[in-house]
CSV table of C-alpha atoms in Angstrom, one decimal:
chain,number,residue,atom,x,y,z
A,1,UNK,CA,136.3,140.8,-254.6
A,2,UNK,CA,135.0,142.3,-251.4
A,3,UNK,CA,133.8,139.7,-249.0
A,4,UNK,CA,131.8,140.1,-245.8
A,5,UNK,CA,133.9,139.2,-242.9
A,6,UNK,CA,132.9,137.0,-239.9
A,7,UNK,CA,133.3,138.2,-236.4
A,8,UNK,CA,134.6,135.5,-234.0
A,9,UNK,CA,136.4,135.4,-230.7
A,10,UNK,CA,139.6,133.4,-230.0
A,11,UNK,CA,140.4,133.1,-226.3
A,12,UNK,CA,137.9,136.0,-225.7
A,13,UNK,CA,139.7,138.3,-228.1
A,14,UNK,CA,137.6,139.7,-231.0
A,15,UNK,CA,138.9,138.7,-234.4
A,16,UNK,CA,137.6,138.9,-238.1
A,17,UNK,CA,138.1,136.3,-240.8
A,18,UNK,CA,136.7,135.9,-244.3
A,19,UNK,CA,134.0,133.4,-244.9
A,20,UNK,CA,135.0,129.7,-245.4
A,21,UNK,CA,138.1,130.1,-243.2
A,22,UNK,CA,138.6,127.0,-241.1
A,23,UNK,CA,138.9,127.2,-237.3
A,24,UNK,CA,142.5,125.8,-237.6
A,25,UNK,CA,143.4,128.6,-240.0
A,26,UNK,CA,141.7,131.2,-237.8
A,27,UNK,CA,143.7,130.2,-234.8
A,28,UNK,CA,147.0,130.4,-236.8
A,29,UNK,CA,146.0,133.8,-238.3
A,30,UNK,CA,145.2,135.1,-234.8
A,31,UNK,CA,148.7,134.4,-233.8
A,32,UNK,CA,148.0,132.9,-230.4
A,33,UNK,CA,150.2,130.2,-231.7
A,34,UNK,CA,148.7,126.9,-230.7
A,35,UNK,CA,145.6,124.8,-230.5
A,36,UNK,CA,146.0,122.2,-227.8
A,37,UNK,CA,148.5,121.2,-225.1
A,38,UNK,CA,149.9,117.7,-225.3
A,39,UNK,CA,149.8,115.2,-222.4
A,40,UNK,CA,153.1,116.5,-221.2
A,41,UNK,CA,152.1,120.1,-221.7
A,42,UNK,CA,153.8,120.9,-225.0
A,43,UNK,CA,152.2,123.4,-227.4
A,44,UNK,CA,150.7,121.8,-230.5
A,45,UNK,CA,149.3,123.1,-233.8
A,46,UNK,CA,147.5,121.5,-236.8
A,47,UNK,CA,149.5,118.7,-238.5
A,48,UNK,CA,147.5,116.7,-241.0
A,49,UNK,CA,145.1,119.5,-242.0
A,50,UNK,CA,142.5,116.8,-242.9
A,51,UNK,CA,140.8,115.6,-239.8
A,52,UNK,CA,143.1,112.6,-239.1
A,53,UNK,CA,145.5,113.6,-236.4
A,54,UNK,CA,143.3,115.7,-234.1
A,55,UNK,CA,146.2,118.0,-233.1
A,56,UNK,CA,144.1,121.0,-234.0
A,57,UNK,CA,141.3,120.3,-231.5
A,58,UNK,CA,139.9,123.3,-229.6
A,59,UNK,CA,136.8,124.2,-227.7
A,60,UNK,CA,134.2,125.6,-230.1
A,61,UNK,CA,131.1,127.4,-228.7
A,62,UNK,CA,131.7,125.7,-225.4
A,63,UNK,CA,132.0,122.2,-226.8
A,64,UNK,CA,135.5,120.7,-226.3
A,65,UNK,CA,137.5,118.6,-228.8
A,66,UNK,CA,136.3,120.3,-231.9
A,67,UNK,CA,138.4,119.4,-234.9
A,68,UNK,CA,139.6,122.8,-236.1
A,69,UNK,CA,140.6,121.9,-239.6
A,70,UNK,CA,137.2,120.4,-240.4
A,71,UNK,CA,135.1,123.2,-238.9
A,72,UNK,CA,134.3,126.5,-240.7
A,73,UNK,CA,134.2,129.7,-238.8
A,74,UNK,CA,130.7,131.1,-238.3
A,75,UNK,CA,129.7,134.6,-237.3
A,76,UNK,CA,129.7,134.9,-233.5
A,77,UNK,CA,131.7,131.7,-233.0
A,78,UNK,CA,133.7,131.5,-229.8
A,79,UNK,CA,136.9,129.5,-229.9
A,80,UNK,CA,139.1,128.6,-226.9
A,81,UNK,CA,142.5,127.1,-227.3
A,82,UNK,CA,144.5,125.5,-224.6
A,83,UNK,CA,147.2,128.2,-224.5
B,1,UNK,CA,115.9,108.6,-233.1
B,2,UNK,CA,115.4,108.9,-236.8
B,3,UNK,CA,116.4,106.1,-239.1
B,4,UNK,CA,116.4,106.6,-242.9
B,5,UNK,CA,117.0,104.2,-245.7
B,6,UNK,CA,118.7,104.8,-249.1
B,7,UNK,CA,119.3,102.6,-252.1
B,8,UNK,CA,123.0,103.7,-251.9
B,9,UNK,CA,125.0,105.3,-249.2
B,10,UNK,CA,128.4,106.7,-250.2
B,11,UNK,CA,131.0,107.5,-247.6
B,12,UNK,CA,133.4,110.2,-248.7
B,13,UNK,CA,132.9,113.2,-251.0
B,14,UNK,CA,136.2,113.2,-252.9
B,15,UNK,CA,136.6,112.2,-256.6
B,16,UNK,CA,135.6,108.5,-256.0
B,17,UNK,CA,132.5,109.3,-253.9
B,18,UNK,CA,131.3,112.1,-256.2
B,19,UNK,CA,131.9,109.8,-259.2
B,20,UNK,CA,129.7,107.1,-257.6
B,21,UNK,CA,127.0,109.6,-256.6
B,22,UNK,CA,126.8,111.0,-260.2
B,23,UNK,CA,126.2,107.6,-261.7
B,24,UNK,CA,123.8,106.5,-259.0
B,25,UNK,CA,121.7,109.6,-259.5
B,26,UNK,CA,121.7,109.3,-263.2
B,27,UNK,CA,120.4,105.7,-262.8
B,28,UNK,CA,117.6,107.0,-260.6
B,29,UNK,CA,118.7,105.7,-257.2
B,30,UNK,CA,118.0,107.4,-253.9
B,31,UNK,CA,121.4,108.3,-252.6
B,32,UNK,CA,122.9,109.6,-249.3
B,33,UNK,CA,126.4,111.0,-249.3
B,34,UNK,CA,128.3,111.3,-246.0
B,35,UNK,CA,131.4,113.3,-245.6
B,36,UNK,CA,133.4,114.4,-242.6
B,37,UNK,CA,134.4,117.7,-244.2
B,38,UNK,CA,132.1,120.8,-244.2
B,39,UNK,CA,132.1,121.0,-248.0
B,40,UNK,CA,132.3,118.3,-250.7
B,41,UNK,CA,135.4,117.9,-252.8
B,42,UNK,CA,137.7,115.7,-250.7
B,43,UNK,CA,141.4,116.7,-250.4
B,44,UNK,CA,142.2,117.3,-254.1
B,45,UNK,CA,139.2,119.6,-254.7
B,46,UNK,CA,139.2,121.3,-251.4
B,47,UNK,CA,137.7,124.8,-251.6
B,48,UNK,CA,138.5,127.8,-249.4
B,49,UNK,CA,138.4,131.5,-249.0
B,50,UNK,CA,140.9,132.1,-251.9
B,51,UNK,CA,140.3,128.8,-253.7
B,52,UNK,CA,137.1,128.4,-255.7
B,53,UNK,CA,135.8,124.9,-256.7
B,54,UNK,CA,138.0,123.2,-259.3
B,55,UNK,CA,136.3,122.7,-262.7
B,56,UNK,CA,135.2,119.1,-262.2
B,57,UNK,CA,133.9,119.8,-258.7
B,58,UNK,CA,132.0,122.9,-259.9
B,59,UNK,CA,130.4,120.7,-262.6
B,60,UNK,CA,129.4,118.2,-260.0
B,61,UNK,CA,128.0,120.9,-257.7
B,62,UNK,CA,126.0,122.4,-260.6
B,63,UNK,CA,124.5,119.2,-261.7
B,64,UNK,CA,124.0,117.1,-258.6
B,65,UNK,CA,124.4,119.0,-255.3
B,66,UNK,CA,120.7,119.9,-255.3
B,67,UNK,CA,119.5,116.8,-257.1
B,68,UNK,CA,116.2,115.6,-255.7
B,69,UNK,CA,117.6,112.0,-255.3
B,70,UNK,CA,120.5,113.1,-253.2
B,71,UNK,CA,120.8,113.8,-249.5
B,72,UNK,CA,124.2,115.3,-248.6
B,73,UNK,CA,125.4,114.9,-245.0
B,74,UNK,CA,128.5,117.1,-244.6
B,75,UNK,CA,130.5,117.4,-241.4
B,76,UNK,CA,129.2,113.9,-240.6
B,77,UNK,CA,131.2,110.9,-239.4
B,78,UNK,CA,130.4,107.2,-239.3
B,79,UNK,CA,130.7,106.1,-235.6
B,80,UNK,CA,129.5,102.4,-235.8
B,81,UNK,CA,127.9,99.9,-238.0
B,82,UNK,CA,125.1,97.4,-237.2
B,83,UNK,CA,124.6,94.0,-238.8
B,84,UNK,CA,121.4,95.0,-240.5
B,85,UNK,CA,123.0,97.3,-243.1
B,86,UNK,CA,122.8,100.4,-241.1
B,87,UNK,CA,125.4,103.0,-240.0
B,88,UNK,CA,125.4,105.1,-236.9
B,89,UNK,CA,126.4,108.5,-237.9
B,90,UNK,CA,127.1,111.7,-235.9
B,91,UNK,CA,127.0,115.2,-237.4
B,92,UNK,CA,129.0,118.2,-236.2
B,93,UNK,CA,125.8,119.8,-235.0
B,94,UNK,CA,125.2,117.5,-232.1
B,95,UNK,CA,122.9,114.9,-233.5
B,96,UNK,CA,123.2,111.2,-234.1
B,97,UNK,CA,121.1,108.9,-236.2
B,98,UNK,CA,121.0,105.7,-238.3
B,99,UNK,CA,121.3,105.5,-242.0
B,100,UNK,CA,120.2,102.3,-243.7
B,101,UNK,CA,121.6,101.2,-247.1
B,102,UNK,CA,120.8,98.8,-249.9
B,103,UNK,CA,124.4,99.1,-251.0
B,104,UNK,CA,127.3,100.9,-249.3
B,105,UNK,CA,130.1,102.5,-251.3
B,106,UNK,CA,133.2,103.3,-249.3
B,107,UNK,CA,135.2,106.1,-250.8
B,108,UNK,CA,137.2,107.1,-247.7
B,109,UNK,CA,140.3,108.1,-249.5
B,110,UNK,CA,143.9,108.2,-248.2
B,111,UNK,CA,145.8,110.0,-245.6
B,112,UNK,CA,149.5,111.1,-245.6
B,113,UNK,CA,152.2,108.8,-244.3
B,114,UNK,CA,153.7,111.0,-241.5
B,115,UNK,CA,156.9,109.5,-240.2
B,116,UNK,CA,158.3,110.8,-236.9
B,117,UNK,CA,161.6,112.7,-236.8
B,118,UNK,CA,163.3,114.9,-234.2
B,119,UNK,CA,161.3,118.1,-233.7
B,120,UNK,CA,158.3,117.0,-235.7
B,121,UNK,CA,156.0,118.1,-232.9
B,122,UNK,CA,157.2,121.7,-233.1
B,123,UNK,CA,154.5,124.3,-234.2
B,124,UNK,CA,155.2,125.0,-237.9
B,125,UNK,CA,155.6,121.3,-238.9
B,126,UNK,CA,152.7,120.0,-240.9
B,127,UNK,CA,152.1,117.3,-243.5
B,128,UNK,CA,152.9,118.2,-247.1
B,129,UNK,CA,149.3,117.7,-248.2
B,130,UNK,CA,148.4,119.0,-244.8
B,131,UNK,CA,150.0,122.4,-245.5
B,132,UNK,CA,148.1,122.6,-248.8
B,133,UNK,CA,144.9,121.8,-247.0
B,134,UNK,CA,145.5,124.4,-244.3
B,135,UNK,CA,146.4,127.1,-246.9
B,136,UNK,CA,143.2,126.3,-248.7
B,137,UNK,CA,141.4,126.7,-245.4
B,138,UNK,CA,142.8,130.2,-245.1
B,139,UNK,CA,146.2,129.8,-243.4
B,140,UNK,CA,148.4,132.8,-244.3
B,141,UNK,CA,151.9,131.8,-245.5
B,142,UNK,CA,152.8,135.1,-247.3
B,143,UNK,CA,156.5,135.9,-247.0
B,144,UNK,CA,157.3,132.6,-245.1
B,145,UNK,CA,160.3,130.5,-246.0
B,146,UNK,CA,159.0,126.9,-246.4
B,147,UNK,CA,160.8,123.6,-246.8
B,148,UNK,CA,158.6,120.9,-248.4
B,149,UNK,CA,159.9,117.3,-247.8
B,150,UNK,CA,159.1,113.7,-248.1
B,151,UNK,CA,158.2,111.9,-251.3
B,152,UNK,CA,156.0,112.0,-254.3
B,153,UNK,CA,154.3,114.5,-256.7
B,154,UNK,CA,152.2,115.9,-253.8
B,155,UNK,CA,155.4,117.8,-252.7
B,156,UNK,CA,155.3,119.8,-255.9
B,157,UNK,CA,151.6,120.4,-255.7
B,158,UNK,CA,152.0,121.6,-252.1
B,159,UNK,CA,154.9,123.8,-252.9
B,160,UNK,CA,153.0,125.3,-255.8
B,161,UNK,CA,150.0,126.2,-253.6
B,162,UNK,CA,152.3,127.8,-251.0
B,163,UNK,CA,154.0,129.9,-253.7
B,164,UNK,CA,150.7,131.0,-255.1
B,165,UNK,CA,149.9,132.4,-251.7
B,166,UNK,CA,153.1,134.3,-251.5
B,167,UNK,CA,155.4,131.9,-249.7
B,168,UNK,CA,159.1,131.4,-250.6
B,169,UNK,CA,159.7,127.6,-251.0
B,170,UNK,CA,163.4,127.4,-250.2
B,171,UNK,CA,163.8,123.7,-250.9
B,172,UNK,CA,161.8,120.6,-252.0
B,173,UNK,CA,163.4,117.6,-250.4
B,174,UNK,CA,162.6,114.3,-252.2
B,175,UNK,CA,163.7,111.0,-250.7
B,176,UNK,CA,163.5,109.0,-253.9
B,177,UNK,CA,166.7,108.6,-256.0
B,178,UNK,CA,167.2,110.9,-258.9
B,179,UNK,CA,167.2,108.0,-261.5
B,180,UNK,CA,163.8,106.8,-260.3
B,181,UNK,CA,162.3,110.3,-260.4
B,182,UNK,CA,163.6,110.8,-263.9
B,183,UNK,CA,162.3,107.5,-265.0
B,184,UNK,CA,158.9,108.3,-263.6
B,185,UNK,CA,159.0,111.7,-265.4
B,186,UNK,CA,159.8,110.0,-268.7
B,187,UNK,CA,156.9,107.5,-268.1
B,188,UNK,CA,154.4,110.4,-267.9
B,189,UNK,CA,154.4,110.4,-271.7
B,190,UNK,CA,151.8,107.7,-271.4
B,191,UNK,CA,149.5,110.1,-269.5
B,192,UNK,CA,149.8,113.5,-271.3
B,193,UNK,CA,147.6,115.3,-268.8
B,194,UNK,CA,149.9,114.3,-266.0
B,195,UNK,CA,152.9,115.3,-268.1
B,196,UNK,CA,151.6,118.8,-268.6
B,197,UNK,CA,150.7,119.0,-264.9
B,198,UNK,CA,154.2,117.9,-263.8
B,199,UNK,CA,155.9,120.3,-266.3
B,200,UNK,CA,153.9,123.2,-265.0
B,201,UNK,CA,154.7,122.3,-261.4
B,202,UNK,CA,158.4,121.9,-262.1
B,203,UNK,CA,158.5,125.2,-264.0
B,204,UNK,CA,156.9,127.0,-261.1
B,205,UNK,CA,159.8,125.8,-258.9
B,206,UNK,CA,162.4,127.5,-261.1
B,207,UNK,CA,165.0,129.0,-258.8
B,208,UNK,CA,164.0,126.8,-255.9
B,209,UNK,CA,165.9,123.8,-255.1
B,210,UNK,CA,164.4,120.4,-255.9
B,211,UNK,CA,166.7,117.9,-254.3
B,212,UNK,CA,166.4,114.1,-254.7
B,213,UNK,CA,168.1,111.3,-252.6
B,214,UNK,CA,167.5,113.6,-249.5
B,215,UNK,CA,165.5,113.5,-246.3
B,216,UNK,CA,164.8,115.9,-243.5
B,217,UNK,CA,166.1,114.3,-240.3
B,218,UNK,CA,165.3,117.0,-237.8
B,219,UNK,CA,163.4,120.3,-237.2
B,220,UNK,CA,164.9,122.8,-234.8
B,221,UNK,CA,163.5,125.8,-232.9
B,222,UNK,CA,162.6,127.0,-229.5
B,223,UNK,CA,158.8,127.5,-229.8
B,224,UNK,CA,158.4,127.3,-233.6
B,225,UNK,CA,160.4,125.8,-236.5
B,226,UNK,CA,163.5,127.9,-237.2
B,227,UNK,CA,165.5,125.5,-239.3
B,228,UNK,CA,165.7,121.9,-240.5
B,229,UNK,CA,168.6,119.4,-241.0
B,230,UNK,CA,168.7,117.8,-244.5
B,231,UNK,CA,170.7,114.7,-245.1
B,232,UNK,CA,171.9,113.9,-248.6
B,233,UNK,CA,174.3,111.0,-249.3
B,234,UNK,CA,175.5,111.0,-245.7
B,235,UNK,CA,176.1,114.7,-245.4
B,236,UNK,CA,174.0,117.0,-243.2
B,237,UNK,CA,173.1,120.6,-244.1
B,238,UNK,CA,171.0,123.1,-242.1
B,239,UNK,CA,168.4,125.1,-243.9
B,240,UNK,CA,166.7,128.1,-242.2
B,241,UNK,CA,162.9,128.2,-242.6
B,242,UNK,CA,159.7,129.3,-241.0
B,243,UNK,CA,157.7,126.2,-241.8
B,244,UNK,CA,158.3,122.6,-242.7
B,245,UNK,CA,155.7,120.5,-244.7
B,246,UNK,CA,156.6,116.8,-244.9
B,247,UNK,CA,154.8,113.6,-246.0
B,248,UNK,CA,156.0,110.3,-247.4
B,249,UNK,CA,153.2,109.7,-249.8
B,250,UNK,CA,149.7,108.4,-249.0
B,251,UNK,CA,148.2,105.4,-247.2
B,252,UNK,CA,144.7,104.1,-247.9
B,253,UNK,CA,142.1,104.8,-245.2
B,254,UNK,CA,141.0,101.2,-244.5
B,255,UNK,CA,139.7,101.7,-241.0
B,256,UNK,CA,136.0,101.9,-241.8
B,257,UNK,CA,136.2,99.1,-244.4
B,258,UNK,CA,138.1,96.8,-242.0
B,259,UNK,CA,135.7,97.5,-239.2
B,260,UNK,CA,132.8,96.5,-241.5
B,261,UNK,CA,134.6,93.2,-242.0
B,262,UNK,CA,136.0,93.9,-245.5
B,263,UNK,CA,139.3,92.2,-246.3
B,264,UNK,CA,142.1,94.8,-246.6
B,265,UNK,CA,145.9,95.0,-246.6
B,266,UNK,CA,147.8,98.1,-245.3
B,267,UNK,CA,149.4,99.2,-248.7
B,268,UNK,CA,146.8,97.7,-251.1
B,269,UNK,CA,143.9,99.1,-249.2
B,270,UNK,CA,140.4,97.5,-249.1
B,271,UNK,CA,140.5,94.6,-251.5
B,272,UNK,CA,138.0,94.7,-254.4
B,273,UNK,CA,137.2,92.6,-257.4
B,274,UNK,CA,136.7,93.9,-261.0
B,275,UNK,CA,133.3,95.3,-260.0
B,276,UNK,CA,134.8,97.2,-257.0
B,277,UNK,CA,133.0,94.7,-254.7
B,278,UNK,CA,134.6,94.1,-251.3
B,279,UNK,CA,134.6,90.7,-249.5
B,280,UNK,CA,131.4,91.7,-247.8
B,281,UNK,CA,128.1,91.5,-249.6
B,282,UNK,CA,126.6,94.8,-250.8
B,283,UNK,CA,129.6,96.7,-249.7
B,284,UNK,CA,131.7,98.3,-252.5
B,285,UNK,CA,134.9,100.4,-252.3
B,286,UNK,CA,136.4,102.8,-254.7
B,287,UNK,CA,139.2,105.4,-254.9
B,288,UNK,CA,142.3,105.6,-252.8
B,289,UNK,CA,140.9,103.5,-249.9
B,290,UNK,CA,141.5,100.7,-252.4
B,291,UNK,CA,145.0,101.7,-253.2
B,292,UNK,CA,146.6,105.1,-254.0
B,293,UNK,CA,146.4,106.1,-257.6
B,294,UNK,CA,145.2,109.7,-258.0
B,295,UNK,CA,142.0,111.6,-258.9
B,296,UNK,CA,141.4,110.1,-262.4
B,297,UNK,CA,141.6,106.5,-261.2
B,298,UNK,CA,139.4,107.3,-258.2
B,299,UNK,CA,136.6,108.9,-260.4
B,300,UNK,CA,136.5,105.8,-262.7
B,301,UNK,CA,136.4,103.4,-259.7
B,302,UNK,CA,133.7,105.4,-258.0
B,303,UNK,CA,131.5,105.3,-261.2
B,304,UNK,CA,132.2,101.5,-261.6
B,305,UNK,CA,131.2,100.8,-258.0
B,306,UNK,CA,127.9,102.6,-258.6
B,307,UNK,CA,127.3,100.7,-261.9
B,308,UNK,CA,128.0,97.4,-260.1
B,309,UNK,CA,125.8,98.2,-257.1
B,310,UNK,CA,122.9,99.0,-259.4
B,311,UNK,CA,123.5,96.0,-261.7
B,312,UNK,CA,124.1,98.3,-264.7
B,313,UNK,CA,126.5,97.2,-267.4
B,314,UNK,CA,126.4,99.5,-270.4
B,315,UNK,CA,128.8,101.3,-272.8
B,316,UNK,CA,129.5,104.0,-270.3
B,317,UNK,CA,130.6,101.4,-267.7
B,318,UNK,CA,132.8,99.8,-270.3
B,319,UNK,CA,134.4,103.2,-270.9
B,320,UNK,CA,135.1,103.7,-267.2
B,321,UNK,CA,136.7,100.2,-267.1
B,322,UNK,CA,139.1,101.2,-269.8
B,323,UNK,CA,139.9,104.5,-268.0
B,324,UNK,CA,140.5,102.5,-264.8
B,325,UNK,CA,142.9,100.1,-266.5
B,326,UNK,CA,144.9,103.0,-267.9
B,327,UNK,CA,145.2,104.9,-264.6
B,328,UNK,CA,146.1,101.8,-262.7
B,329,UNK,CA,149.2,101.6,-264.8
B,330,UNK,CA,150.0,105.1,-263.8
B,331,UNK,CA,149.4,104.3,-260.2
B,332,UNK,CA,151.8,101.3,-260.3
B,333,UNK,CA,154.5,103.6,-261.8
B,334,UNK,CA,153.9,106.2,-259.1
B,335,UNK,CA,154.2,103.6,-256.3
B,336,UNK,CA,157.4,102.2,-257.7
B,337,UNK,CA,159.0,105.6,-258.2
B,338,UNK,CA,158.3,107.0,-254.7
B,339,UNK,CA,158.4,104.0,-252.4
B,340,UNK,CA,160.1,105.1,-249.2
B,341,UNK,CA,163.8,104.0,-249.1
B,342,UNK,CA,166.1,103.2,-246.2
B,343,UNK,CA,166.9,106.9,-245.5
B,344,UNK,CA,163.2,107.8,-245.2
B,345,UNK,CA,162.6,104.8,-243.0
B,346,UNK,CA,165.7,105.3,-240.8
B,347,UNK,CA,164.8,105.4,-237.1
B,348,UNK,CA,164.6,108.7,-235.3
B,349,UNK,CA,166.3,109.5,-232.0
B,350,UNK,CA,165.2,107.7,-228.8
B,351,UNK,CA,163.6,110.9,-227.4
B,352,UNK,CA,161.5,111.6,-230.5
B,353,UNK,CA,157.8,111.6,-229.7
B,354,UNK,CA,156.3,108.7,-231.6
B,355,UNK,CA,152.7,108.8,-230.5
B,356,UNK,CA,151.7,112.5,-230.5
B,357,UNK,CA,148.3,111.9,-228.8
B,358,UNK,CA,149.8,110.3,-225.8
B,359,UNK,CA,153.4,111.7,-225.9
B,360,UNK,CA,155.0,108.3,-226.0
B,361,UNK,CA,158.7,108.4,-227.1
B,362,UNK,CA,160.3,106.3,-229.9
B,363,UNK,CA,162.5,104.5,-227.3
B,364,UNK,CA,159.4,103.4,-225.3
B,365,UNK,CA,157.6,102.1,-228.3
B,366,UNK,CA,160.5,100.4,-230.1
B,367,UNK,CA,161.4,98.0,-227.3
B,368,UNK,CA,158.1,96.2,-227.8
B,369,UNK,CA,157.6,93.2,-230.1
B,370,UNK,CA,154.4,94.2,-231.6
B,371,UNK,CA,151.6,96.9,-231.8
B,372,UNK,CA,149.5,95.2,-229.2
B,373,UNK,CA,152.2,95.1,-226.6
B,374,UNK,CA,153.3,98.7,-227.4
B,375,UNK,CA,149.7,99.8,-226.9
B,376,UNK,CA,149.1,97.9,-223.7
B,377,UNK,CA,152.4,99.0,-222.1
B,378,UNK,CA,152.7,102.6,-223.3
B,379,UNK,CA,149.2,103.8,-224.5
B,380,UNK,CA,150.8,104.4,-227.9
B,381,UNK,CA,148.0,104.6,-230.5
B,382,UNK,CA,145.3,105.0,-227.9
B,383,UNK,CA,144.6,108.8,-228.1
B,384,UNK,CA,142.3,110.9,-230.1
B,385,UNK,CA,143.6,109.8,-233.6
B,386,UNK,CA,143.2,106.2,-232.6
B,387,UNK,CA,146.6,105.3,-234.0
B,388,UNK,CA,145.9,106.6,-237.5
B,389,UNK,CA,149.2,108.5,-237.4
B,390,UNK,CA,151.5,106.4,-235.3
B,391,UNK,CA,149.9,103.1,-236.4
B,392,UNK,CA,150.9,103.8,-240.0
B,393,UNK,CA,154.4,104.8,-238.8
B,394,UNK,CA,154.7,101.6,-236.8
B,395,UNK,CA,153.7,99.6,-239.9
B,396,UNK,CA,156.4,101.4,-242.0
B,397,UNK,CA,159.2,101.5,-239.4
B,398,UNK,CA,158.7,98.2,-237.6
B,399,UNK,CA,156.6,96.2,-240.0
B,400,UNK,CA,154.0,95.8,-237.3
B,401,UNK,CA,150.5,94.5,-238.1
B,402,UNK,CA,148.0,97.1,-236.9
B,403,UNK,CA,144.6,95.3,-236.3
B,404,UNK,CA,141.3,96.8,-237.5
B,405,UNK,CA,139.7,99.7,-235.5
B,406,UNK,CA,136.9,98.9,-233.2
B,407,UNK,CA,133.6,100.8,-232.4
B,408,UNK,CA,133.4,103.7,-232.1
B,409,UNK,CA,135.4,104.4,-235.3
B,410,UNK,CA,135.9,108.1,-234.5
B,411,UNK,CA,135.8,109.9,-231.2
B,412,UNK,CA,132.1,110.3,-230.5
B,413,UNK,CA,129.9,112.0,-228.0
B,414,UNK,CA,128.5,109.9,-225.1
B,415,UNK,CA,125.0,110.9,-226.2
B,416,UNK,CA,125.7,109.3,-229.6
B,417,UNK,CA,126.7,106.0,-228.0
B,418,UNK,CA,123.7,106.1,-225.7
B,419,UNK,CA,121.4,106.7,-228.6
B,420,UNK,CA,123.0,103.7,-230.4
B,421,UNK,CA,122.6,101.4,-227.4
B,422,UNK,CA,119.0,102.4,-226.9
B,423,UNK,CA,118.2,101.4,-230.5
B,424,UNK,CA,120.3,98.2,-230.8
B,425,UNK,CA,123.5,97.0,-229.1
B,426,UNK,CA,126.7,97.9,-230.9
């Protein structure tokens, strides 16, 4: 099955993902390693995977606090992590 | 601001919510379905790049997704409720509006019970169901060594999903005693479909280690999980891995129900009668928000909630009542078998982060007498998740009573709250 890929940017770096990839998965695939920084500055990544814990929040198209695990990547989307 | 009115509003597009919607549409009702995920299916029928819709979900999508009587609001959260049977909702695409209902059916499901342990904030640690959800969302685990830990059949399901995507599951760590797990396995004879499912999952684990009477007490690593400590019968062993997925079963999502005034208990969930009616008039609840019991039970309860909301009592409703009775017995056996024991509920070290949103340590929280004091003194439970993770942990570890959520139920944009207050005070 050949699928069209979506072109997104993560922390200003161009990246491709297959359709229906979540933002949380895209950030992990990209390998930048983390989504947000905790209050004390520690690196965090997605924990619950289902929109409860909010550890995967990132800035999506300029809007902060997007829940990465509940957002699907769209062509042209820009994602900023707190790394 | 727009305000729309429906005969029935269903919150949650998992098996219970979809079961309710199917019945309501068949009975000719005008239905709105609200779900916080981008696509329907809930957790168990989650779709993704390499995961097409499961058969029951595909059947639902084929028959109902474009039904004229249905309006589907995906990526939409309930932010507040007003007394005149309306919900304030916010969608991922920047808008907020009110939805009015004749009857409301809550099918908000369950979340994982995530108990804090040393190192659980390290990247690479996820929930057990959490890992499965992330893999379905496109997370690549090929070639990774994974430890799955906690309790319940979800560990096997999560391990199977990881292996299907090329991961090496090096151990499955189950806290329940071996005798209880075996008794649960033997009891599956009463539900042949579950027996087949369990046998398939266990067979896929051949060569892996499924260990009972064991818990993960710590995750280690500099910037990422590199190993975990497993404690069995008082002995510790270190297992090297790239990822740890751990969850101690499920807890009902009662926040919305409680906030609407429905009577609820932490483990039993939103309390319902034989017609899935809550303690509040015209509000029904179905599925795992009324007690954890699996997909089949949820579907039956969802259908019954819709029948009751529409005042229909026919042969099909009777059939659903029989299904519900059968699956409730299965749910009771499941709960008995995998109830967290002392080792699972053992306290973590003083320095363990207890509240991940506010970085509050276990030591700082555990000196307080109750949830309210802990919140006021430490900000525990006051971050983005609103205590949904650490509140459940506090309930399990300290026996604290965690009071209902207040408006707004989810983090909301200021525009949404302004819109609400222009229309009617919250």
